[in-house]
Tab-separated table of C-alpha atoms and ligand atoms in Angstrom:
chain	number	residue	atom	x	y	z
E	153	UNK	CA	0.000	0.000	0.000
E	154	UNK	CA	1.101	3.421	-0.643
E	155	UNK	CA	2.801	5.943	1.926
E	156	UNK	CA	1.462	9.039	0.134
E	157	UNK	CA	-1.052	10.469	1.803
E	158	UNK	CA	-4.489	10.348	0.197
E	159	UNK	CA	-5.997	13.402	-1.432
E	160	UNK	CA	-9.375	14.883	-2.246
E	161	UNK	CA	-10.117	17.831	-4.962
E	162	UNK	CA	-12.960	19.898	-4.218
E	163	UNK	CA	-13.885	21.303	-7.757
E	164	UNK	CA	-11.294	19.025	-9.299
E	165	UNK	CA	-13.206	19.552	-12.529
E	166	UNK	CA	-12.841	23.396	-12.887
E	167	UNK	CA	-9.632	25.698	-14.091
E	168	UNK	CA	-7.800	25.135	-10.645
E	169	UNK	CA	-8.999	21.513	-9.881
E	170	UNK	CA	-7.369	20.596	-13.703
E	171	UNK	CA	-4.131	22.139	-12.043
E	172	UNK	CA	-4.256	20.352	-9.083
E	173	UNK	CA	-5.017	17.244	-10.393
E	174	UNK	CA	-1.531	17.851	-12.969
E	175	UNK	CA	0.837	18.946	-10.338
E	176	UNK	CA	-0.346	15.786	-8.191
E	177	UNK	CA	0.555	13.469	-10.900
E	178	UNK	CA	3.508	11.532	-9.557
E	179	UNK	CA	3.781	13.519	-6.470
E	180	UNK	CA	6.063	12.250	-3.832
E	181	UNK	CA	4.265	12.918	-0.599
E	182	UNK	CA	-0.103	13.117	-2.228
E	183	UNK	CA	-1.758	10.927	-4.152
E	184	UNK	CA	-5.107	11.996	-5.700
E	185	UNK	CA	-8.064	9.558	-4.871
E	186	UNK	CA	-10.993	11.462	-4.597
E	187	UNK	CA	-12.247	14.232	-7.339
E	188	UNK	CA	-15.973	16.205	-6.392
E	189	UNK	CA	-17.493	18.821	-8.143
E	190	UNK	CA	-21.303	20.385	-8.605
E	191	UNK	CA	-24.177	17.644	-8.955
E	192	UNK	CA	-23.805	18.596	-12.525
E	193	UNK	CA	-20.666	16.386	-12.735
E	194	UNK	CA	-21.516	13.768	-9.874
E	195	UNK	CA	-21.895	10.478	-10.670
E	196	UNK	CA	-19.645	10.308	-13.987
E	197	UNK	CA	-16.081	9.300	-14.226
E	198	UNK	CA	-14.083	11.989	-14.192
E	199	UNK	CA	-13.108	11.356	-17.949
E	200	UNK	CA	-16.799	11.905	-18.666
E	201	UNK	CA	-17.374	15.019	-16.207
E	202	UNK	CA	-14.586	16.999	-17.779
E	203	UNK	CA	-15.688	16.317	-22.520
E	204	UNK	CA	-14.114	18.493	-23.969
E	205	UNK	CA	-13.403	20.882	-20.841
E	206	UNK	CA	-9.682	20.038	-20.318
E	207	UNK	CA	-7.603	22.957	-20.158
E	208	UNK	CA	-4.188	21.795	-19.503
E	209	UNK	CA	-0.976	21.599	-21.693
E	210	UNK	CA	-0.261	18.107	-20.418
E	211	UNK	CA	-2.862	15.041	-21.201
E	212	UNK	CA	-5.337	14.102	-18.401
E	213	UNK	CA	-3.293	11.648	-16.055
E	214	UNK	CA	-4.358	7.901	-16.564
E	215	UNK	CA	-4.746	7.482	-12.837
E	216	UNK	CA	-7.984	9.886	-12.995
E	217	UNK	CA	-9.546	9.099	-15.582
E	218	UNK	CA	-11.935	6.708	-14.355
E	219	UNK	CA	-12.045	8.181	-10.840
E	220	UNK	CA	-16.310	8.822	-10.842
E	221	UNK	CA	-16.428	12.310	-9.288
E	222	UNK	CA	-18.752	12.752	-6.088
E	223	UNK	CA	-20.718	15.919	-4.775
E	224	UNK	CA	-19.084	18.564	-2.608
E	225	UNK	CA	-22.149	18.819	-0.471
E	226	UNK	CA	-22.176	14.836	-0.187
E	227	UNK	CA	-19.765	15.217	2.747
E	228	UNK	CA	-19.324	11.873	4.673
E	229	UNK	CA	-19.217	10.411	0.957
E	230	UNK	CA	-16.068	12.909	0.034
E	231	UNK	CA	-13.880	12.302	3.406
E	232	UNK	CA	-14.098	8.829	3.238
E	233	UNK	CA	-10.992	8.014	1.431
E	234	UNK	CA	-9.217	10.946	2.028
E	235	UNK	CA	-6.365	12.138	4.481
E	236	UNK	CA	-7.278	15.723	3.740
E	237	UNK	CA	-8.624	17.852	0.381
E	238	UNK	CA	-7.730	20.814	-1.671
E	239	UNK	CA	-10.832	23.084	-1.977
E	240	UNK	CA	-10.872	25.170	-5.833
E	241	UNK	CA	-15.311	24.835	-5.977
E	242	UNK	CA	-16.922	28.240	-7.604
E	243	UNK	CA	-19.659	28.846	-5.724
E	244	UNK	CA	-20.972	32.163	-3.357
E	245	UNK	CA	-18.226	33.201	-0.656
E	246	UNK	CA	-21.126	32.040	2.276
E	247	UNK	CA	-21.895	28.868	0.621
E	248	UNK	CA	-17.966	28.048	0.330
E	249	UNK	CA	-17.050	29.318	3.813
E	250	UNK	CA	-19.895	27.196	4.984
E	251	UNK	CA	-18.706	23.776	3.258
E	252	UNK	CA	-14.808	24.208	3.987
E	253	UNK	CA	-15.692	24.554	7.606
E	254	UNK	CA	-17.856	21.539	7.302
E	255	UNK	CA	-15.352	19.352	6.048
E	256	UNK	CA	-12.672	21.073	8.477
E	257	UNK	CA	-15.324	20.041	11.585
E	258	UNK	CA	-15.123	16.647	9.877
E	259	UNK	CA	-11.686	15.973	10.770
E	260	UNK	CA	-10.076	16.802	7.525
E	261	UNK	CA	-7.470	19.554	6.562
E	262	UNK	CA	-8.998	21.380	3.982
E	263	UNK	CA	-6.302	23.633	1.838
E	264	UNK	CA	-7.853	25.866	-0.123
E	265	UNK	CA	-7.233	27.858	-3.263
E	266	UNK	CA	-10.512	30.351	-2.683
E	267	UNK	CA	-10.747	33.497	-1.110
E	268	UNK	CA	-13.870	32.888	1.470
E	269	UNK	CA	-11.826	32.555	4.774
E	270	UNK	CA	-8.720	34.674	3.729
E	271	UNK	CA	-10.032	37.149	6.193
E	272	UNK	CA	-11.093	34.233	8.611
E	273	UNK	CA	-9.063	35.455	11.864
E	274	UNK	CA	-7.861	32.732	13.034
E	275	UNK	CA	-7.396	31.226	8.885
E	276	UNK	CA	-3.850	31.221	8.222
E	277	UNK	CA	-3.123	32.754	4.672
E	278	UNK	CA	-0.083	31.220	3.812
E	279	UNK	CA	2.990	31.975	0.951
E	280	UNK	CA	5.029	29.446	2.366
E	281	UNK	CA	8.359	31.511	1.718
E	282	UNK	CA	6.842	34.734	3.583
E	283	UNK	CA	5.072	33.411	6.595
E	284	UNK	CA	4.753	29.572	7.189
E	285	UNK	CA	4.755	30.870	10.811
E	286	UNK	CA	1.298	31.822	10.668
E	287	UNK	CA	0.817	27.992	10.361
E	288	UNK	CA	0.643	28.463	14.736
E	289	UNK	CA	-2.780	29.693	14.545
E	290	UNK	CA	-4.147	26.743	13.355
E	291	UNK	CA	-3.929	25.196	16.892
E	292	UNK	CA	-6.641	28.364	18.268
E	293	UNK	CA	-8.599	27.520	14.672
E	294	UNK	CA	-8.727	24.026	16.004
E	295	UNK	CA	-9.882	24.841	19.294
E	296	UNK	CA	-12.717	27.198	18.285
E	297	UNK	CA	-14.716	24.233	15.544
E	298	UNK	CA	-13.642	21.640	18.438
E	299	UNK	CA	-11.721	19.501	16.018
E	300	UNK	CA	-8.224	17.072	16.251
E	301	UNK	CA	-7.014	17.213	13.238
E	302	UNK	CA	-9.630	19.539	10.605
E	303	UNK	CA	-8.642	22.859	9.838
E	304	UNK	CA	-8.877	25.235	6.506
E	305	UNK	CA	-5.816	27.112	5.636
E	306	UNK	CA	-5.766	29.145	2.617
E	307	UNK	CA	-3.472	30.746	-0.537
E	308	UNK	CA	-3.917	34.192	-0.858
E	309	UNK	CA	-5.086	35.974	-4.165
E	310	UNK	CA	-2.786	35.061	-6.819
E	311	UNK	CA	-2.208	38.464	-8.388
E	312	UNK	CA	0.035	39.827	-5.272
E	313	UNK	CA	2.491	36.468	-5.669
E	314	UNK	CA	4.009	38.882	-8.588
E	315	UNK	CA	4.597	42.018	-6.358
E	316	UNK	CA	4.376	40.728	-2.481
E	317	UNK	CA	7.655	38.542	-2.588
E	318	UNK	CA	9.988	41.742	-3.723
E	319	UNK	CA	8.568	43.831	-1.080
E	320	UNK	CA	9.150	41.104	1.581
E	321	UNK	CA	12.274	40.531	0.335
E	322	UNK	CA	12.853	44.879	0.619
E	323	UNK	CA	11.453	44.528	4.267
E	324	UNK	CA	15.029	45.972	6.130
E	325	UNK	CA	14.413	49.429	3.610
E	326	UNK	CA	10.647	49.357	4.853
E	327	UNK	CA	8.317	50.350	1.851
E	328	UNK	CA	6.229	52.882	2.846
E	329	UNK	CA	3.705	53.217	-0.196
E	330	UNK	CA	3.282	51.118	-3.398
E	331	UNK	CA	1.448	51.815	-6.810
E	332	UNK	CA	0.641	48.563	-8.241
E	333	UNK	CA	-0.998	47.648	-11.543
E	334	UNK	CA	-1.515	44.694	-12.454
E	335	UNK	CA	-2.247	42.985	-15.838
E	336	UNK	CA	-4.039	40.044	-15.607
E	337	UNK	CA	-4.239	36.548	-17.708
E	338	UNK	CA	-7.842	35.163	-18.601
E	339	UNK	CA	-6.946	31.728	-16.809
E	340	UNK	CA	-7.248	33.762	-13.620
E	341	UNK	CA	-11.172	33.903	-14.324
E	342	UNK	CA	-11.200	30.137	-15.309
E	343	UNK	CA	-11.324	30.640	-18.789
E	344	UNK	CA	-9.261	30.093	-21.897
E	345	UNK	CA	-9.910	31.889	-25.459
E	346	UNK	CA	-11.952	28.844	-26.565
E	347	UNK	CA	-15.038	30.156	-23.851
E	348	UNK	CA	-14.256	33.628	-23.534
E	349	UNK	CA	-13.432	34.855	-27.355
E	350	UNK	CA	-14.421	38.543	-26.619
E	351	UNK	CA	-10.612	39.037	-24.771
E	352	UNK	CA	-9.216	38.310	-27.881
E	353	UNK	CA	-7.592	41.522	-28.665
E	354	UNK	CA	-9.542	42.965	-25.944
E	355	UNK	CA	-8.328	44.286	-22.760
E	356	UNK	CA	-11.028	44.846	-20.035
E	357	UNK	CA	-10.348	47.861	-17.332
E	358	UNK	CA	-12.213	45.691	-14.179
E	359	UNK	CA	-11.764	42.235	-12.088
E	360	UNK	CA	-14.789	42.147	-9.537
E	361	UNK	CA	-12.667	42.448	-5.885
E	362	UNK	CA	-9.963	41.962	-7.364
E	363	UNK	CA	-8.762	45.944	-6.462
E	364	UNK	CA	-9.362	45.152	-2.799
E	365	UNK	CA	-7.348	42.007	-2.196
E	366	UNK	CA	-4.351	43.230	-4.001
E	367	UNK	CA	-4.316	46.199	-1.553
E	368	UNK	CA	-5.105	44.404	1.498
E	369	UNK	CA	-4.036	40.838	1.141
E	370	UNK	CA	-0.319	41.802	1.665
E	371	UNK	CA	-1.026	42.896	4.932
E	372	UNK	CA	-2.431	40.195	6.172
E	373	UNK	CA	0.650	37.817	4.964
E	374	UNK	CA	3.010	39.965	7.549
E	375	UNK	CA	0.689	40.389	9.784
E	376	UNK	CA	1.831	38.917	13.383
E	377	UNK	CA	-0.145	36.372	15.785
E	378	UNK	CA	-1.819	37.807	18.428
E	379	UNK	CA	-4.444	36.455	20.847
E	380	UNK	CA	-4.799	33.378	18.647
E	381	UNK	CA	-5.711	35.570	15.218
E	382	UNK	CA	-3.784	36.938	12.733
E	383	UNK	CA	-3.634	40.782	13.229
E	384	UNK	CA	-2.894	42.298	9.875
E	385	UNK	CA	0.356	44.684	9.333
E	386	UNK	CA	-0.889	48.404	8.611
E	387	UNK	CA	2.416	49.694	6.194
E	388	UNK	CA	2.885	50.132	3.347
E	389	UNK	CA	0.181	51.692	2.041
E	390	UNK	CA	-1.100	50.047	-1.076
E	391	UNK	CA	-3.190	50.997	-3.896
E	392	UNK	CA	-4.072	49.192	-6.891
E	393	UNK	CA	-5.798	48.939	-10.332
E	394	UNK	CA	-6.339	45.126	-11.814
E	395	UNK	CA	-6.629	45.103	-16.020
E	396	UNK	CA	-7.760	41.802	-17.279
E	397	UNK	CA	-5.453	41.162	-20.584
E	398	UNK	CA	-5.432	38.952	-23.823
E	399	UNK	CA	-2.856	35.968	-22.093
E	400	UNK	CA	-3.649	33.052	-21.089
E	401	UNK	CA	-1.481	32.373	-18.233
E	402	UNK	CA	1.016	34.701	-16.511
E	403	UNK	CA	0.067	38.297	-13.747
E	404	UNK	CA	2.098	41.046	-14.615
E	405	UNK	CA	2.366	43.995	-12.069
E	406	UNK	CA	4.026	46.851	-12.875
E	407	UNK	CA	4.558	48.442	-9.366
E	408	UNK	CA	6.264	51.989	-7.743
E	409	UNK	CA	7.452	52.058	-4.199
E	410	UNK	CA	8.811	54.540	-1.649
E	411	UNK	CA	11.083	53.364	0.907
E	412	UNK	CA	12.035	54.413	4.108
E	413	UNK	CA	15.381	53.855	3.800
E	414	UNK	CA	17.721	54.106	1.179
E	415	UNK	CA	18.676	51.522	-1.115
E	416	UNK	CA	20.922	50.807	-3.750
E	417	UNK	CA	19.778	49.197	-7.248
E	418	UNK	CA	22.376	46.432	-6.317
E	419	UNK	CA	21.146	45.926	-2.407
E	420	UNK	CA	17.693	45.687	-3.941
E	421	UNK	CA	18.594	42.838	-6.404
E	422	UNK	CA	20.827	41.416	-3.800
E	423	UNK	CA	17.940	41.157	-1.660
E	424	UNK	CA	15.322	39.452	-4.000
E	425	UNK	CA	17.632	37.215	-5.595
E	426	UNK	CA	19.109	35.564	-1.958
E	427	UNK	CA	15.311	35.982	-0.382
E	428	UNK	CA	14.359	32.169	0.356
E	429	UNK	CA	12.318	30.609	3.609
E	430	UNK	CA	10.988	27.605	5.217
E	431	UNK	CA	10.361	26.141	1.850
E	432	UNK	CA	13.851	25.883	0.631
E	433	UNK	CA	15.190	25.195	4.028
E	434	UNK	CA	12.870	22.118	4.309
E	435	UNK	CA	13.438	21.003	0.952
E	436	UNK	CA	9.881	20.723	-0.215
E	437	UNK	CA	8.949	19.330	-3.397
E	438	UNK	CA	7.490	21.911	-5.188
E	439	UNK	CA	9.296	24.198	-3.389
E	440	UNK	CA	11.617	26.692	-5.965
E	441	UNK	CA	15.393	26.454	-6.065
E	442	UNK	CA	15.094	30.199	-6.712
E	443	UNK	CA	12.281	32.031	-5.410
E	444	UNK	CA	12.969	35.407	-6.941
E	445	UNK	CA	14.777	35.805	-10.155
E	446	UNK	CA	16.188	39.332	-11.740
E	447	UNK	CA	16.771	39.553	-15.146
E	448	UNK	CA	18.841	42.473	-16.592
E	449	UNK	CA	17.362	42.997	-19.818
E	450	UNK	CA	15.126	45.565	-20.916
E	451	UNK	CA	12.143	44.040	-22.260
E	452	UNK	CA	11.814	40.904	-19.241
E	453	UNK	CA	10.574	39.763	-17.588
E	454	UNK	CA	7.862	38.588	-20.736
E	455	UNK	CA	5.175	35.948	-20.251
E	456	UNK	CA	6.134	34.160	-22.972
E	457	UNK	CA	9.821	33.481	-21.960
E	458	UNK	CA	9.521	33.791	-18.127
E	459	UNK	CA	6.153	32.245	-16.507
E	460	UNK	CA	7.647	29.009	-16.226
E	461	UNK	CA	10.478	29.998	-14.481
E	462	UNK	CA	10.828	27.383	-11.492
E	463	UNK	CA	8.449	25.159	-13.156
E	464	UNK	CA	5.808	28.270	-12.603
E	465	UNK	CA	6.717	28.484	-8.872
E	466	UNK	CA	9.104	31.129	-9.378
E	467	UNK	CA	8.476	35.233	-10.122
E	468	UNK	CA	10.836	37.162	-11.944
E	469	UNK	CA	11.259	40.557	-11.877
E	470	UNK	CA	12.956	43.370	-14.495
E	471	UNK	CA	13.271	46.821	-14.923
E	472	UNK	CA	14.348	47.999	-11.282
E	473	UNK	CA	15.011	51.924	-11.902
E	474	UNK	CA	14.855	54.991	-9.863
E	475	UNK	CA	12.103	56.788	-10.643
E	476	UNK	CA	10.817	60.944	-10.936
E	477	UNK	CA	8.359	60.437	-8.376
E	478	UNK	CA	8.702	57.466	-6.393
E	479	UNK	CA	11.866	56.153	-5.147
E	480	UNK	CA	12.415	53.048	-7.213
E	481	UNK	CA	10.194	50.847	-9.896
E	482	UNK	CA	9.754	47.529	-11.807
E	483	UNK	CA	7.782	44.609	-13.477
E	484	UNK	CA	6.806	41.344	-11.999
E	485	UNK	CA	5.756	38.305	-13.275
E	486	UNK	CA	4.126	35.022	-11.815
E	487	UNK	CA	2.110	32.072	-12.828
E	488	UNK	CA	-1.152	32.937	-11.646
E	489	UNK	CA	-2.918	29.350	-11.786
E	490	UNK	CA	0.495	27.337	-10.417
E	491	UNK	CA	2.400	29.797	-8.207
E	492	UNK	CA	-0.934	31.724	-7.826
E	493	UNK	CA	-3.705	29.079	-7.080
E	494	UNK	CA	-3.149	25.346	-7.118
E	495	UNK	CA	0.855	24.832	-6.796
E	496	UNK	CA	0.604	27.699	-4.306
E	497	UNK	CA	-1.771	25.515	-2.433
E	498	UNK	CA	0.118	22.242	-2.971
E	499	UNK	CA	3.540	24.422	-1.627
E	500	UNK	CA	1.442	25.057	1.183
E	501	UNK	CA	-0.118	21.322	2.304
E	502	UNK	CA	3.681	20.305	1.848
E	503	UNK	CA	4.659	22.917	4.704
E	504	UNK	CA	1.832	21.729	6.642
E	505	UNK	CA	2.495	18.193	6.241
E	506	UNK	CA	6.323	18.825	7.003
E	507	UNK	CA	5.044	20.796	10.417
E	508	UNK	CA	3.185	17.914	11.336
E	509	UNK	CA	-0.522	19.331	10.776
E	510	UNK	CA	-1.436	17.109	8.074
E	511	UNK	CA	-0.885	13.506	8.488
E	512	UNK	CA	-2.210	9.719	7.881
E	513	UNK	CA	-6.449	9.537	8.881
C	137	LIG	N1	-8.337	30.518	-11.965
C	137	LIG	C1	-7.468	31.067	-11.121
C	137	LIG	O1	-6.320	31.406	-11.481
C	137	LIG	C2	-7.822	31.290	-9.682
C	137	LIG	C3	-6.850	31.823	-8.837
C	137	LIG	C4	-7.131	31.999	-7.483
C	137	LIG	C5	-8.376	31.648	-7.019
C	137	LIG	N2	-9.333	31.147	-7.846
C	137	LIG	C6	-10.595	30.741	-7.234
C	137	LIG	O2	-10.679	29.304	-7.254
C	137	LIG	C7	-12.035	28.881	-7.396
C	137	LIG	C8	-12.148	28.003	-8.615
C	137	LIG	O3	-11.760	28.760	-9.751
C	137	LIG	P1	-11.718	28.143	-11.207
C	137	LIG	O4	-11.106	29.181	-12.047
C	137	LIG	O5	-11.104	26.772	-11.175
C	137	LIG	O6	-13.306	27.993	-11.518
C	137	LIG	P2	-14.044	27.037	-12.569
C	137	LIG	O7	-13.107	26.624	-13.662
C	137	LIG	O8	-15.298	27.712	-12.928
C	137	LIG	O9	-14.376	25.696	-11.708
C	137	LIG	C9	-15.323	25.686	-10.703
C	137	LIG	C10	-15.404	24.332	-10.004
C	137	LIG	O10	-16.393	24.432	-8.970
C	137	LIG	C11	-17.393	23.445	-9.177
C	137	LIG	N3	-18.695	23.957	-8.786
C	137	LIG	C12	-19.393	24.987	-9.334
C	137	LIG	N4	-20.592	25.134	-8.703
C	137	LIG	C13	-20.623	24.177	-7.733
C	137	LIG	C14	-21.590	23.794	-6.756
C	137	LIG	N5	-22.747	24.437	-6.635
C	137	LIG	N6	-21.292	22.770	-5.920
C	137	LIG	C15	-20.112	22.121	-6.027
C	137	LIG	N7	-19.159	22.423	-6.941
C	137	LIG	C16	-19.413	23.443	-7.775
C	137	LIG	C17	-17.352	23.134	-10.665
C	137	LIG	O11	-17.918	21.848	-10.888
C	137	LIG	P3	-18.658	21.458	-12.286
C	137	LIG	O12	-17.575	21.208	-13.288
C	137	LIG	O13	-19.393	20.220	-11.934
C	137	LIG	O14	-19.537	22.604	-12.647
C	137	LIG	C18	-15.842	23.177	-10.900
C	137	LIG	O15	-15.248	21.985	-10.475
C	137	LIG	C19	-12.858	30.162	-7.488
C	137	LIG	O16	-13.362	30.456	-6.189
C	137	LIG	C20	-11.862	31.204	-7.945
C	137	LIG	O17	-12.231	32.493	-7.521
C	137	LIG	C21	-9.073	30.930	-9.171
C-alpha cells in the first residue's frame, strides 16, 4: 500500500482543480483519490465530467480518468478516502465558507485555493516563503470548531504572488507606499480563449474584488499572531488597479514604491535574488530552487519566456530603476494558476504536512 497520503479535490473539474489534479501526478508525498465537483458532474467518471473541458498543456493523467467524481455537499461520501482535500469549488463566498468549515469540523485539513476565509481570523493565509509561521494559529482555529485534526488554511489571491515577494524581500528598507498595476491573464477567471473569445484583442479595465485584495491581502501575509488571530500589518500603504489582458497564463504587475530607507539598485537585487524561507530550508517538493529571479534585460521579464520559471513556482522581476516620483520601480511576473492558485496551495499542504498538521487519517 502506498505511503502518500491520500488526497481529495474539491472542484477538481474546474480551471484550478485541472491544475491540481496535474501537479499531483507523480507527487512524492499526495496521491489523488478522490475528485468532487457540482451535482452537474456527480456520478460520472471523471473522464466523462470533464468532454471536452480540459484545459491543460499536459494530457489528463491515466490514474484519474476513471475516478467517478462525487458531490461537494455529499460530505461523509467525500472524506471517506481521504487524508485531507484541496478546496478550488466556484460557488458564493457564504456557501464556500460554509462547506470548507464543514469538512474542516469533519476531521479533515482542507487547503484551499478560494478566497472565502482569507479574512477568517484565526485562517492562516499562507505563501510558504513569507510566513509559514502563521501555520501556529491553526492550533486556536482548532480549538474554536472543536476539532483534532480539521482545519482550513488558505493561498492568498494570486495576483500579489508577482509584487508581495519583492517587497518582503525589501522589508530591512521598509516600503512605505506602493502603486501597483496589475495585468491580468484570462486563466485567472477560469477561462481560456476557446469560452471567452471577446478578450481576444480585448483588454477589459475591471476584475470584480480583485482591487481590494491586491491592496489588502499583503497585509495580512506579515501580519503577526496575536491572541490566537492573525492581526494584519498596517504599512505600506497600497493601492491598486487590476486590467484583465489577452494571455492566457502569466500576472504582470508593474509596481512603484517609496522606501524608508535608502537603497541601492544592487542591495535591492541582492535582496530578492538571496530571499528564500521555510520552503527551501525544508526542501519541499514543489518548493523553488530560486524564489525570486532578476533579469537584466530591458524588455523581461515577458510571459512568454519567463512564466515558467521554477516550473511556474518562481516570479521574476525586471526593470528595477529609480524613478521621478517614487523612489524606485519595476515589473513582476508570476504564474497565476500554479504559483498563484493550485501549486501555491500544494507548496502550502507540503509545509503543513512537514510541520506535522497534516498527516495519515
Ligand atoms: N483561476 C485562477 O487562477 C484562480 C486563482 C485563485 C483563485 N481562484 C478561485 O478558485 C475557485 C475556482 O476557480 P476556477 O477558475 O477553477 O473555476 P471554474 O473553472 O469555474 O471551476 C469551478 C469548479 O467548482 C465546481 N462547482 C461549481 N458550482 C458548484 C456547486 N454548486 N457545488 C459544487 N461544486 C461546484 C465546478 O464543478 P462542475 O464542473 O461540476 O460545474 C468546478 O469543479 C474560485 O473560487 C476562484 O475564484 C481561481
Amino acid at each position: 500500500m502506498s505511503d502518500k497520503l491520500k488526497v481529495g479535490i474539491l472542484g477538481g473539474t474546474g480551471m484550478v482543480g485541472q491544475r491540481f489534479i496535474s501537479l499531483l501526478e507523480n507527487h512524492p508525498w499526495f496521491e489523488v483519490v478522490t475528485i468532487a465537483a457540482s451535482p452537474r458532474s456527480a456520478g460520472k467518471t471523471y473522464e466523462e465530467a470533464i468532454g471536452d473541458r480540459w484545459k491543460m498543456q499536459t494530457p489528463m493523467p491515466e490514474a484519474v480518468k476513471k475516478i467517478v467524481v462525487k458531490d461537494v455537499s455529499n460530505v461523509e461520501d467525500v472524506i471517506a478516502d481521504v487524508d485531507f482535500v484541496f478546496s478550488a469549488v466556484d460557488m458564493t463566498k457564504e456557501e464556500i465558507k460554509a462547506i470548507e468549515e464543514k469538512y474542516a469540523k469533519a476531521e479533515i485539513p482542507v487547503v484551499s485555493n478560494n478566497s472565502a476565509h482569507r479574512w477568517t481570523p484565526d485562517v492562516p493565509m499562507i505563501v510558504p516563503e513569507i510566513n509559514a509561521a502563521h501555520a501556529d494559529v491553526i492550533e486556536y482555529q482548532r480549538k474554536r470548531l472543536g476539532t483534532k485534526r480539521g482545519f482550513i488554511a488558505v493561498k492568498p489571491n494570486c495576483s500579489i504572488q508577482s509584487y508581495a515577494p519583492v517587497l518582503t524581500a525589501w522589508k530591512d528598507f521598509e516600503p512605505t507606499q506602493v502603486v501597483v498595476s496589475t495585468y491580468q491573464a484570462i486563466s485567472g477567471a477560469g477561462k481560456t480563449f476557446k469560452d471567452w473569445p471577446e478578450m481576444v484583442e480585448n483588454v477589459i479595465p475591471y476584475i470584480g474584488g480583485e482591487e481590494e485584495k491586491s491592496e489588502k491581502e499583503p497585509l495580512r501575509l506579515w501580519g503577526k499572531i496575536e491572541n490566537g488571530v492573525i492581526v494584519p500589518e498596517t504599512a505600506p500603504l497600497i493601492t491598486s488597479q487590476c486590467i484583465r489582458v489577452p494571455v492566457l497564463n502569466g500576472h504582470t504587475a508593474s509596481v512603484f514604491v517609496n522606501l524608508g530607507k535608502k537603497a541601492t539598485k544592487e542591495q535591492l537585487i541582492e535582496k530578492m535574488v538571496n530571499f528564500s524561507g521555510e520552503p527551501q530550508k525544508l526542501g519541499l517538493p514543489s518548493a523553488p530552487k530560486q524564489f525570486i529571479q532578476y533579469l537584466e534585460e530591458d524588455n523581461r521579464p515577458q510571459v512568454k519566456l519567463d512564466v515558467d520559471f521554477e516550473n511556474g513556482m518562481g516570479i521574476s522581476i525586471g526593470r528595477l530603476r529609480e524613478d521621478t516620483l517614487f523612489d524606485w520601480k519595476f515589473v513582476g511576473l508570476s504564474h497565476n494558476t500554479v504559483r498563484g492558485a493550485a501549486g501555491g496551495a500544494v507548496l502550502c499542504a507540503e509545509l503543513l504536512k512537514a510541520k506535522g498538521y497534516i498527516d495519515k487519517k
